[in-house]
Amino acid sequence: MTIYLNDQAVRVEAGISVAAALAIHGSAVTRYSVTGTARAPLCGMGVCQECRTTINGMQHQLACQTPCVEGMRVERCEVAQ
């Protein structure tokens, strides 16, 4: 299936999480903390909240708990802000 990572179309296997898709396509970083530290999935079960990202325009979605679906749009920070 095709999803969009920062508006770039990428192919992923059905059933994988957004966190896995991000890792497969370059970097597991989903966001940066207020101090500029890169954040990525840690626990893989939604408890730590480190994998929060924007999915289909909705902020603070858990990438580790969200399965990829056709046409999904994921926005992740590429640089510290």
PDB file of N, CA, C and O in Angstrom:
ATOM      1  N   MET A   1       0.845  -1.171   0.000  1.00  0.00           N
ATOM      2  CA  MET A   1       0.000   0.000   0.000  1.00  0.00           C
ATOM      3  C   MET A   1       0.891   1.235   0.000  1.00  0.00           C
ATOM      4  O   MET A   1       2.078   1.147   0.300  1.00  0.00           O
ATOM      5  N   THR A   2       0.311   2.368  -0.298  1.00  0.00           N
ATOM      6  CA  THR A   2       1.047   3.623  -0.329  1.00  0.00           C
ATOM      7  C   THR A   2       0.569   4.533   0.799  1.00  0.00           C
ATOM      8  O   THR A   2      -0.629   4.699   1.002  1.00  0.00           O
ATOM      9  N   ILE A   3       1.538   5.082   1.539  1.00  0.00           N
ATOM     10  CA  ILE A   3       1.253   6.138   2.514  1.00  0.00           C
ATOM     11  C   ILE A   3       2.154   7.307   2.169  1.00  0.00           C
ATOM     12  O   ILE A   3       3.049   7.192   1.333  1.00  0.00           O
ATOM     13  N   TYR A   4       1.922   8.428   2.810  1.00  0.00           N
ATOM     14  CA  TYR A   4       2.708   9.630   2.524  1.00  0.00           C
ATOM     15  C   TYR A   4       3.421  10.079   3.788  1.00  0.00           C
ATOM     16  O   TYR A   4       2.779  10.352   4.799  1.00  0.00           O
ATOM     17  N   LEU A   5       4.752  10.127   3.718  1.00  0.00           N
ATOM     18  CA  LEU A   5       5.571  10.625   4.816  1.00  0.00           C
ATOM     19  C   LEU A   5       6.077  11.998   4.425  1.00  0.00           C
ATOM     20  O   LEU A   5       6.862  12.125   3.488  1.00  0.00           O
ATOM     21  N   ASN A   6       5.579  13.017   5.106  1.00  0.00           N
ATOM     22  CA  ASN A   6       5.907  14.399   4.739  1.00  0.00           C
ATOM     23  C   ASN A   6       5.703  14.635   3.252  1.00  0.00           C
ATOM     24  O   ASN A   6       6.577  15.144   2.555  1.00  0.00           O
ATOM     25  N   ASP A   7       4.549  14.208   2.763  1.00  0.00           N
ATOM     26  CA  ASP A   7       4.114  14.388   1.372  1.00  0.00           C
ATOM     27  C   ASP A   7       4.895  13.566   0.357  1.00  0.00           C
ATOM     28  O   ASP A   7       4.700  13.728  -0.843  1.00  0.00           O
ATOM     29  N   GLN A   8       5.757  12.657   0.808  1.00  0.00           N
ATOM     30  CA  GLN A   8       6.475  11.780  -0.110  1.00  0.00           C
ATOM     31  C   GLN A   8       5.808  10.409  -0.078  1.00  0.00           C
ATOM     32  O   GLN A   8       5.668   9.797   0.981  1.00  0.00           O
ATOM     33  N   ALA A   9       5.394   9.930  -1.234  1.00  0.00           N
ATOM     34  CA  ALA A   9       4.748   8.621  -1.319  1.00  0.00           C
ATOM     35  C   ALA A   9       5.769   7.523  -1.071  1.00  0.00           C
ATOM     36  O   ALA A   9       6.860   7.530  -1.651  1.00  0.00           O
ATOM     37  N   VAL A  10       5.428   6.590  -0.176  1.00  0.00           N
ATOM     38  CA  VAL A  10       6.277   5.432   0.098  1.00  0.00           C
ATOM     39  C   VAL A  10       5.396   4.188   0.150  1.00  0.00           C
ATOM     40  O   VAL A  10       4.227   4.255   0.512  1.00  0.00           O
ATOM     41  N   ARG A  11       5.964   3.067  -0.220  1.00  0.00           N
ATOM     42  CA  ARG A  11       5.246   1.791  -0.176  1.00  0.00           C
ATOM     43  C   ARG A  11       5.552   1.107   1.150  1.00  0.00           C
ATOM     44  O   ARG A  11       6.698   1.081   1.595  1.00  0.00           O
ATOM     45  N   VAL A  12       4.515   0.569   1.776  1.00  0.00           N
ATOM     46  CA  VAL A  12       4.672  -0.184   3.016  1.00  0.00           C
ATOM     47  C   VAL A  12       3.822  -1.449   2.935  1.00  0.00           C
ATOM     48  O   VAL A  12       2.878  -1.517   2.164  1.00  0.00           O
ATOM     49  N   GLU A  13       4.180  -2.422   3.768  1.00  0.00           N
ATOM     50  CA  GLU A  13       3.399  -3.654   3.828  1.00  0.00           C
ATOM     51  C   GLU A  13       2.152  -3.424   4.661  1.00  0.00           C
ATOM     52  O   GLU A  13       2.183  -2.702   5.658  1.00  0.00           O
ATOM     53  N   ALA A  14       1.078  -4.060   4.276  1.00  0.00           N
ATOM     54  CA  ALA A  14      -0.166  -3.967   5.039  1.00  0.00           C
ATOM     55  C   ALA A  14       0.060  -4.512   6.441  1.00  0.00           C
ATOM     56  O   ALA A  14       0.781  -5.489   6.636  1.00  0.00           O
ATOM     57  N   GLY A  15      -0.526  -3.833   7.423  1.00  0.00           N
ATOM     58  CA  GLY A  15      -0.490  -4.310   8.793  1.00  0.00           C
ATOM     59  C   GLY A  15       0.624  -3.781   9.667  1.00  0.00           C
ATOM     60  O   GLY A  15       0.613  -4.010  10.869  1.00  0.00           O
ATOM     61  N   ILE A  16       1.598  -3.065   9.094  1.00  0.00           N
ATOM     62  CA  ILE A  16       2.672  -2.552   9.950  1.00  0.00           C
ATOM     63  C   ILE A  16       2.237  -1.235  10.590  1.00  0.00           C
ATOM     64  O   ILE A  16       1.345  -0.546  10.105  1.00  0.00           O
ATOM     65  N   SER A  17       2.883  -0.894  11.676  1.00  0.00           N
ATOM     66  CA  SER A  17       2.569   0.348  12.381  1.00  0.00           C
ATOM     67  C   SER A  17       3.226   1.534  11.680  1.00  0.00           C
ATOM     68  O   SER A  17       4.185   1.370  10.916  1.00  0.00           O
ATOM     69  N   VAL A  18       2.735   2.705  11.982  1.00  0.00           N
ATOM     70  CA  VAL A  18       3.346   3.925  11.461  1.00  0.00           C
ATOM     71  C   VAL A  18       4.785   4.022  11.958  1.00  0.00           C
ATOM     72  O   VAL A  18       5.685   4.406  11.208  1.00  0.00           O
ATOM     73  N   ALA A  19       5.040   3.650  13.201  1.00  0.00           N
ATOM     74  CA  ALA A  19       6.409   3.686  13.747  1.00  0.00           C
ATOM     75  C   ALA A  19       7.341   2.804  12.921  1.00  0.00           C
ATOM     76  O   ALA A  19       8.467   3.205  12.602  1.00  0.00           O
ATOM     77  N   ALA A  20       6.883   1.612  12.557  1.00  0.00           N
ATOM     78  CA  ALA A  20       7.700   0.713  11.743  1.00  0.00           C
ATOM     79  C   ALA A  20       7.937   1.312  10.362  1.00  0.00           C
ATOM     80  O   ALA A  20       9.048   1.244   9.832  1.00  0.00           O
ATOM     81  N   ALA A  21       6.914   1.904   9.779  1.00  0.00           N
ATOM     82  CA  ALA A  21       7.052   2.524   8.460  1.00  0.00           C
ATOM     83  C   ALA A  21       8.085   3.649   8.498  1.00  0.00           C
ATOM     84  O   ALA A  21       8.906   3.783   7.591  1.00  0.00           O
ATOM     85  N   LEU A  22       8.051   4.458   9.551  1.00  0.00           N
ATOM     86  CA  LEU A  22       9.024   5.542   9.688  1.00  0.00           C
ATOM     87  C   LEU A  22      10.439   4.979   9.784  1.00  0.00           C
ATOM     88  O   LEU A  22      11.354   5.475   9.131  1.00  0.00           O
ATOM     89  N   ALA A  23      10.626   3.948  10.581  1.00  0.00           N
ATOM     90  CA  ALA A  23      11.952   3.350  10.742  1.00  0.00           C
ATOM     91  C   ALA A  23      12.454   2.742   9.439  1.00  0.00           C
ATOM     92  O   ALA A  23      13.625   2.899   9.079  1.00  0.00           O
ATOM     93  N   ILE A  24      11.569   2.062   8.722  1.00  0.00           N
ATOM     94  CA  ILE A  24      11.947   1.436   7.461  1.00  0.00           C
ATOM     95  C   ILE A  24      12.358   2.479   6.425  1.00  0.00           C
ATOM     96  O   ILE A  24      13.266   2.257   5.630  1.00  0.00           O
ATOM     97  N   HIS A  25      11.720   3.634   6.476  1.00  0.00           N
ATOM     98  CA  HIS A  25      11.973   4.664   5.466  1.00  0.00           C
ATOM     99  C   HIS A  25      12.851   5.792   5.981  1.00  0.00           C
ATOM    100  O   HIS A  25      12.575   6.966   5.747  1.00  0.00           O
ATOM    101  N   GLY A  26      13.898   5.444   6.703  1.00  0.00           N
ATOM    102  CA  GLY A  26      14.932   6.426   6.999  1.00  0.00           C
ATOM    103  C   GLY A  26      15.204   6.752   8.440  1.00  0.00           C
ATOM    104  O   GLY A  26      16.349   6.794   8.840  1.00  0.00           O
ATOM    105  N   SER A  27      14.191   7.016   9.235  1.00  0.00           N
ATOM    106  CA  SER A  27      14.445   7.449  10.600  1.00  0.00           C
ATOM    107  C   SER A  27      13.208   7.202  11.452  1.00  0.00           C
ATOM    108  O   SER A  27      12.092   7.481  11.034  1.00  0.00           O
ATOM    109  N   ALA A  28      13.425   6.702  12.654  1.00  0.00           N
ATOM    110  CA  ALA A  28      12.307   6.469  13.568  1.00  0.00           C
ATOM    111  C   ALA A  28      11.913   7.738  14.311  1.00  0.00           C
ATOM    112  O   ALA A  28      10.927   7.748  15.036  1.00  0.00           O
ATOM    113  N   VAL A  29      12.659   8.835  14.120  1.00  0.00           N
ATOM    114  CA  VAL A  29      12.348  10.088  14.810  1.00  0.00           C
ATOM    115  C   VAL A  29      10.967  10.567  14.382  1.00  0.00           C
ATOM    116  O   VAL A  29      10.674  10.680  13.199  1.00  0.00           O
ATOM    117  N   THR A  30      10.113  10.825  15.382  1.00  0.00           N
ATOM    118  CA  THR A  30       8.765  11.295  15.094  1.00  0.00           C
ATOM    119  C   THR A  30       8.588  12.765  15.416  1.00  0.00           C
ATOM    120  O   THR A  30       7.691  13.411  14.888  1.00  0.00           O
ATOM    121  N   ARG A  31       9.428  13.270  16.317  1.00  0.00           N
ATOM    122  CA  ARG A  31       9.294  14.665  16.736  1.00  0.00           C
ATOM    123  C   ARG A  31      10.552  15.058  17.492  1.00  0.00           C
ATOM    124  O   ARG A  31      11.448  14.242  17.693  1.00  0.00           O
ATOM    125  N   TYR A  32      10.601  16.323  17.906  1.00  0.00           N
ATOM    126  CA  TYR A  32      11.684  16.823  18.745  1.00  0.00           C
ATOM    127  C   TYR A  32      11.083  17.432  20.002  1.00  0.00           C
ATOM    128  O   TYR A  32      10.016  18.044  19.959  1.00  0.00           O
ATOM    129  N   SER A  33      11.772  17.246  21.120  1.00  0.00           N
ATOM    130  CA  SER A  33      11.293  17.812  22.382  1.00  0.00           C
ATOM    131  C   SER A  33      11.478  19.328  22.361  1.00  0.00           C
ATOM    132  O   SER A  33      12.108  19.874  21.447  1.00  0.00           O
ATOM    133  N   VAL A  34      10.966  20.000  23.381  1.00  0.00           N
ATOM    134  CA  VAL A  34      11.105  21.454  23.453  1.00  0.00           C
ATOM    135  C   VAL A  34      12.568  21.874  23.591  1.00  0.00           C
ATOM    136  O   VAL A  34      12.904  23.015  23.290  1.00  0.00           O
ATOM    137  N   THR A  35      13.434  20.958  24.003  1.00  0.00           N
ATOM    138  CA  THR A  35      14.863  21.269  24.110  1.00  0.00           C
ATOM    139  C   THR A  35      15.627  20.882  22.850  1.00  0.00           C
ATOM    140  O   THR A  35      16.839  21.047  22.787  1.00  0.00           O
ATOM    141  N   GLY A  36      14.914  20.331  21.840  1.00  0.00           N
ATOM    142  CA  GLY A  36      15.550  19.967  20.582  1.00  0.00           C
ATOM    143  C   GLY A  36      16.055  18.543  20.509  1.00  0.00           C
ATOM    144  O   GLY A  36      16.710  18.162  19.545  1.00  0.00           O
ATOM    145  N   THR A  37      15.755  17.734  21.508  1.00  0.00           N
ATOM    146  CA  THR A  37      16.191  16.345  21.513  1.00  0.00           C
ATOM    147  C   THR A  37      15.283  15.501  20.629  1.00  0.00           C
ATOM    148  O   THR A  37      14.057  15.583  20.732  1.00  0.00           O
ATOM    149  N   ALA A  38      15.880  14.690  19.768  1.00  0.00           N
ATOM    150  CA  ALA A  38      15.110  13.810  18.897  1.00  0.00           C
ATOM    151  C   ALA A  38      14.353  12.795  19.737  1.00  0.00           C
ATOM    152  O   ALA A  38      14.890  12.233  20.684  1.00  0.00           O
ATOM    153  N   ARG A  39      13.098  12.548  19.387  1.00  0.00           N
ATOM    154  CA  ARG A  39      12.253  11.580  20.085  1.00  0.00           C
ATOM    155  C   ARG A  39      11.797  10.521  19.101  1.00  0.00           C
ATOM    156  O   ARG A  39      11.533  10.809  17.926  1.00  0.00           O
ATOM    157  N   ALA A  40      11.708   9.294  19.581  1.00  0.00           N
ATOM    158  CA  ALA A  40      11.304   8.159  18.756  1.00  0.00           C
ATOM    159  C   ALA A  40      10.625   7.134  19.655  1.00  0.00           C
ATOM    160  O   ALA A  40      10.714   7.233  20.883  1.00  0.00           O
ATOM    161  N   PRO A  41       9.963   6.145  19.072  1.00  0.00           N
ATOM    162  CA  PRO A  41       9.308   5.124  19.881  1.00  0.00           C
ATOM    163  C   PRO A  41      10.287   4.482  20.859  1.00  0.00           C
ATOM    164  O   PRO A  41      11.429   4.196  20.512  1.00  0.00           O
ATOM    165  N   LEU A  42       9.822   4.274  22.070  1.00  0.00           N
ATOM    166  CA  LEU A  42      10.654   3.653  23.090  1.00  0.00           C
ATOM    167  C   LEU A  42      10.026   2.349  23.565  1.00  0.00           C
ATOM    168  O   LEU A  42      10.630   1.294  23.490  1.00  0.00           O
ATOM    169  N   CYS A  43       8.779   2.422  24.039  1.00  0.00           N
ATOM    170  CA  CYS A  43       8.160   1.235  24.625  1.00  0.00           C
ATOM    171  C   CYS A  43       7.460   0.361  23.587  1.00  0.00           C
ATOM    172  O   CYS A  43       7.334  -0.842  23.775  1.00  0.00           O
ATOM    173  N   GLY A  44       6.971   0.956  22.511  1.00  0.00           N
ATOM    174  CA  GLY A  44       6.283   0.199  21.471  1.00  0.00           C
ATOM    175  C   GLY A  44       4.874  -0.235  21.829  1.00  0.00           C
ATOM    176  O   GLY A  44       4.257  -0.994  21.098  1.00  0.00           O
ATOM    177  N   MET A  45       4.354   0.249  22.968  1.00  0.00           N
ATOM    178  CA  MET A  45       2.991  -0.134  23.357  1.00  0.00           C
ATOM    179  C   MET A  45       2.149   1.048  23.800  1.00  0.00           C
ATOM    180  O   MET A  45       1.107   0.886  24.413  1.00  0.00           O
ATOM    181  N   GLY A  46       2.588   2.279  23.504  1.00  0.00           N
ATOM    182  CA  GLY A  46       1.777   3.463  23.751  1.00  0.00           C
ATOM    183  C   GLY A  46       1.866   4.083  25.118  1.00  0.00           C
ATOM    184  O   GLY A  46       1.206   5.079  25.387  1.00  0.00           O
ATOM    185  N   VAL A  47       2.684   3.517  25.995  1.00  0.00           N
ATOM    186  CA  VAL A  47       2.777   4.024  27.357  1.00  0.00           C
ATOM    187  C   VAL A  47       3.678   5.261  27.448  1.00  0.00           C
ATOM    188  O   VAL A  47       3.343   6.241  28.102  1.00  0.00           O
ATOM    189  N   CYS A  48       4.798   5.252  26.770  1.00  0.00           N
ATOM    190  CA  CYS A  48       5.795   6.323  26.929  1.00  0.00           C
ATOM    191  C   CYS A  48       5.422   7.615  26.201  1.00  0.00           C
ATOM    192  O   CYS A  48       5.947   8.674  26.537  1.00  0.00           O
ATOM    193  N   GLN A  49       4.588   7.525  25.185  1.00  0.00           N
ATOM    194  CA  GLN A  49       4.143   8.688  24.405  1.00  0.00           C
ATOM    195  C   GLN A  49       5.262   9.348  23.587  1.00  0.00           C
ATOM    196  O   GLN A  49       5.091  10.449  23.078  1.00  0.00           O
ATOM    197  N   GLU A  50       6.407   8.697  23.455  1.00  0.00           N
ATOM    198  CA  GLU A  50       7.533   9.285  22.723  1.00  0.00           C
ATOM    199  C   GLU A  50       7.344   9.260  21.208  1.00  0.00           C
ATOM    200  O   GLU A  50       8.017   9.983  20.491  1.00  0.00           O
ATOM    201  N   CYS A  51       6.422   8.466  20.729  1.00  0.00           N
ATOM    202  CA  CYS A  51       6.247   8.316  19.281  1.00  0.00           C
ATOM    203  C   CYS A  51       5.162   9.226  18.708  1.00  0.00           C
ATOM    204  O   CYS A  51       4.747   9.044  17.569  1.00  0.00           O
ATOM    205  N   ARG A  52       4.736  10.215  19.475  1.00  0.00           N
ATOM    206  CA  ARG A  52       3.664  11.094  18.986  1.00  0.00           C
ATOM    207  C   ARG A  52       4.066  11.777  17.678  1.00  0.00           C
ATOM    208  O   ARG A  52       5.177  12.273  17.542  1.00  0.00           O
ATOM    209  N   THR A  53       3.138  11.802  16.746  1.00  0.00           N
ATOM    210  CA  THR A  53       3.350  12.440  15.457  1.00  0.00           C
ATOM    211  C   THR A  53       1.999  12.903  14.913  1.00  0.00           C
ATOM    212  O   THR A  53       0.968  12.662  15.526  1.00  0.00           O
ATOM    213  N   THR A  54       2.007  13.566  13.781  1.00  0.00           N
ATOM    214  CA  THR A  54       0.765  14.028  13.165  1.00  0.00           C
ATOM    215  C   THR A  54       0.361  13.037  12.079  1.00  0.00           C
ATOM    216  O   THR A  54       1.135  12.769  11.169  1.00  0.00           O
ATOM    217  N   ILE A  55      -0.847  12.492  12.207  1.00  0.00           N
ATOM    218  CA  ILE A  55      -1.363  11.521  11.246  1.00  0.00           C
ATOM    219  C   ILE A  55      -2.699  12.036  10.721  1.00  0.00           C
ATOM    220  O   ILE A  55      -3.608  12.325  11.502  1.00  0.00           O
ATOM    221  N   ASN A  56      -2.772  12.172   9.400  1.00  0.00           N
ATOM    222  CA  ASN A  56      -3.982  12.692   8.737  1.00  0.00           C
ATOM    223  C   ASN A  56      -4.463  14.000   9.372  1.00  0.00           C
ATOM    224  O   ASN A  56      -5.661  14.202   9.587  1.00  0.00           O
ATOM    225  N   GLY A  57      -3.501  14.869   9.692  1.00  0.00           N
ATOM    226  CA  GLY A  57      -3.820  16.185  10.238  1.00  0.00           C
ATOM    227  C   GLY A  57      -4.107  16.217  11.729  1.00  0.00           C
ATOM    228  O   GLY A  57      -4.297  17.292  12.286  1.00  0.00           O
ATOM    229  N   MET A  58      -4.137  15.069  12.373  1.00  0.00           N
ATOM    230  CA  MET A  58      -4.404  15.016  13.810  1.00  0.00           C
ATOM    231  C   MET A  58      -3.082  14.899  14.574  1.00  0.00           C
ATOM    232  O   MET A  58      -2.354  13.914  14.406  1.00  0.00           O
ATOM    233  N   GLN A  59      -2.776  15.902  15.379  1.00  0.00           N
ATOM    234  CA  GLN A  59      -1.533  15.925  16.139  1.00  0.00           C
ATOM    235  C   GLN A  59      -1.565  14.930  17.291  1.00  0.00           C
ATOM    236  O   GLN A  59      -2.626  14.524  17.753  1.00  0.00           O
ATOM    237  N   HIS A  60      -0.381  14.599  17.756  1.00  0.00           N
ATOM    238  CA  HIS A  60      -0.180  13.776  18.960  1.00  0.00           C
ATOM    239  C   HIS A  60      -0.771  12.373  18.852  1.00  0.00           C
ATOM    240  O   HIS A  60      -1.252  11.813  19.830  1.00  0.00           O
ATOM    241  N   GLN A  61      -0.700  11.789  17.668  1.00  0.00           N
ATOM    242  CA  GLN A  61      -1.141  10.402  17.478  1.00  0.00           C
ATOM    243  C   GLN A  61       0.036   9.476  17.769  1.00  0.00           C
ATOM    244  O   GLN A  61       1.183   9.799  17.473  1.00  0.00           O
ATOM    245  N   LEU A  62      -0.223   8.326  18.347  1.00  0.00           N
ATOM    246  CA  LEU A  62       0.829   7.379  18.690  1.00  0.00           C
ATOM    247  C   LEU A  62       1.189   6.520  17.471  1.00  0.00           C
ATOM    248  O   LEU A  62       0.401   5.692  17.030  1.00  0.00           O
ATOM    249  N   ALA A  63       2.395   6.726  16.962  1.00  0.00           N
ATOM    250  CA  ALA A  63       2.839   6.002  15.773  1.00  0.00           C
ATOM    251  C   ALA A  63       2.965   4.505  16.031  1.00  0.00           C
ATOM    252  O   ALA A  63       2.722   3.696  15.143  1.00  0.00           O
ATOM    253  N   CYS A  64       3.318   4.126  17.262  1.00  0.00           N
ATOM    254  CA  CYS A  64       3.499   2.695  17.555  1.00  0.00           C
ATOM    255  C   CYS A  64       2.181   1.948  17.640  1.00  0.00           C
ATOM    256  O   CYS A  64       2.153   0.731  17.501  1.00  0.00           O
ATOM    257  N   GLN A  65       1.092   2.652  17.853  1.00  0.00           N
ATOM    258  CA  GLN A  65      -0.211   2.013  18.019  1.00  0.00           C
ATOM    259  C   GLN A  65      -1.139   2.219  16.829  1.00  0.00           C
ATOM    260  O   GLN A  65      -2.275   1.759  16.853  1.00  0.00           O
ATOM    261  N   THR A  66      -0.650   2.895  15.797  1.00  0.00           N
ATOM    262  CA  THR A  66      -1.486   3.208  14.637  1.00  0.00           C
ATOM    263  C   THR A  66      -1.056   2.377  13.440  1.00  0.00           C
ATOM    264  O   THR A  66       0.073   2.513  12.966  1.00  0.00           O
ATOM    265  N   PRO A  67      -1.938   1.503  12.957  1.00  0.00           N
ATOM    266  CA  PRO A  67      -1.586   0.719  11.763  1.00  0.00           C
ATOM    267  C   PRO A  67      -1.675   1.587  10.507  1.00  0.00           C
ATOM    268  O   PRO A  67      -2.511   2.482  10.417  1.00  0.00           O
ATOM    269  N   CYS A  68      -0.797   1.322   9.563  1.00  0.00           N
ATOM    270  CA  CYS A  68      -0.830   2.050   8.294  1.00  0.00           C
ATOM    271  C   CYS A  68      -2.065   1.651   7.503  1.00  0.00           C
ATOM    272  O   CYS A  68      -2.467   0.487   7.497  1.00  0.00           O
ATOM    273  N   VAL A  69      -2.669   2.632   6.858  1.00  0.00           N
ATOM    274  CA  VAL A  69      -3.780   2.383   5.946  1.00  0.00           C
ATOM    275  C   VAL A  69      -3.505   3.145   4.644  1.00  0.00           C
ATOM    276  O   VAL A  69      -2.805   4.154   4.641  1.00  0.00           O
ATOM    277  N   GLU A  70      -4.060   2.639   3.581  1.00  0.00           N
ATOM    278  CA  GLU A  70      -3.858   3.226   2.251  1.00  0.00           C
ATOM    279  C   GLU A  70      -4.137   4.727   2.262  1.00  0.00           C
ATOM    280  O   GLU A  70      -5.165   5.171   2.767  1.00  0.00           O
ATOM    281  N   GLY A  71      -3.185   5.501   1.719  1.00  0.00           N
ATOM    282  CA  GLY A  71      -3.358   6.937   1.570  1.00  0.00           C
ATOM    283  C   GLY A  71      -3.098   7.768   2.815  1.00  0.00           C
ATOM    284  O   GLY A  71      -3.220   8.993   2.775  1.00  0.00           O
ATOM    285  N   MET A  72      -2.739   7.131   3.920  1.00  0.00           N
ATOM    286  CA  MET A  72      -2.487   7.844   5.175  1.00  0.00           C
ATOM    287  C   MET A  72      -1.386   8.890   4.981  1.00  0.00           C
ATOM    288  O   MET A  72      -0.437   8.676   4.239  1.00  0.00           O
ATOM    289  N   ARG A  73      -1.551  10.020   5.676  1.00  0.00           N
ATOM    290  CA  ARG A  73      -0.551  11.089   5.627  1.00  0.00           C
ATOM    291  C   ARG A  73       0.070  11.266   7.005  1.00  0.00           C
ATOM    292  O   ARG A  73      -0.637  11.521   7.967  1.00  0.00           O
ATOM    293  N   VAL A  74       1.384  11.091   7.056  1.00  0.00           N
ATOM    294  CA  VAL A  74       2.135  11.197   8.305  1.00  0.00           C
ATOM    295  C   VAL A  74       3.118  12.346   8.172  1.00  0.00           C
ATOM    296  O   VAL A  74       3.851  12.431   7.190  1.00  0.00           O
ATOM    297  N   GLU A  75       3.108  13.213   9.150  1.00  0.00           N
ATOM    298  CA  GLU A  75       4.055  14.327   9.169  1.00  0.00           C
ATOM    299  C   GLU A  75       4.974  14.151  10.361  1.00  0.00           C
ATOM    300  O   GLU A  75       4.523  14.002  11.484  1.00  0.00           O
ATOM    301  N   ARG A  76       6.256  14.144  10.105  1.00  0.00           N
ATOM    302  CA  ARG A  76       7.223  14.070  11.187  1.00  0.00           C
ATOM    303  C   ARG A  76       8.201  15.224  11.049  1.00  0.00           C
ATOM    304  O   ARG A  76       8.426  15.731   9.956  1.00  0.00           O
ATOM    305  N   CYS A  77       8.764  15.617  12.130  1.00  0.00           N
ATOM    306  CA  CYS A  77       9.762  16.685  12.113  1.00  0.00           C
ATOM    307  C   CYS A  77      11.053  16.151  11.514  1.00  0.00           C
ATOM    308  O   CYS A  77      11.522  15.100  11.897  1.00  0.00           O
ATOM    309  N   GLU A  78      11.604  16.868  10.591  1.00  0.00           N
ATOM    310  CA  GLU A  78      12.888  16.465   9.996  1.00  0.00           C
ATOM    311  C   GLU A  78      14.051  17.208  10.645  1.00  0.00           C
ATOM    312  O   GLU A  78      15.171  16.742  10.591  1.00  0.00           O
ATOM    313  N   VAL A  79      13.785  18.338  11.243  1.00  0.00           N
ATOM    314  CA  VAL A  79      14.830  19.108  11.928  1.00  0.00           C
ATOM    315  C   VAL A  79      14.275  19.639  13.234  1.00  0.00           C
ATOM    316  O   VAL A  79      13.078  19.847  13.374  1.00  0.00           O
ATOM    317  N   ALA A  80      15.161  19.861  14.182  1.00  0.00           N
ATOM    318  CA  ALA A  80      14.733  20.405  15.467  1.00  0.00           C
ATOM    319  C   ALA A  80      14.194  21.810  15.262  1.00  0.00           C
ATOM    320  O   ALA A  80      14.712  22.578  14.461  1.00  0.00           O
ATOM    321  N   GLN A  81      13.134  22.131  15.983  1.00  0.00           N
ATOM    322  CA  GLN A  81      12.535  23.458  15.851  1.00  0.00           C
ATOM    323  C   GLN A  81      12.636  24.195  17.154  1.00  0.00           C
ATOM    324  O   GLN A  81      12.569  23.697  18.192  1.00  0.00           O
TER     325      GLN A  81
END
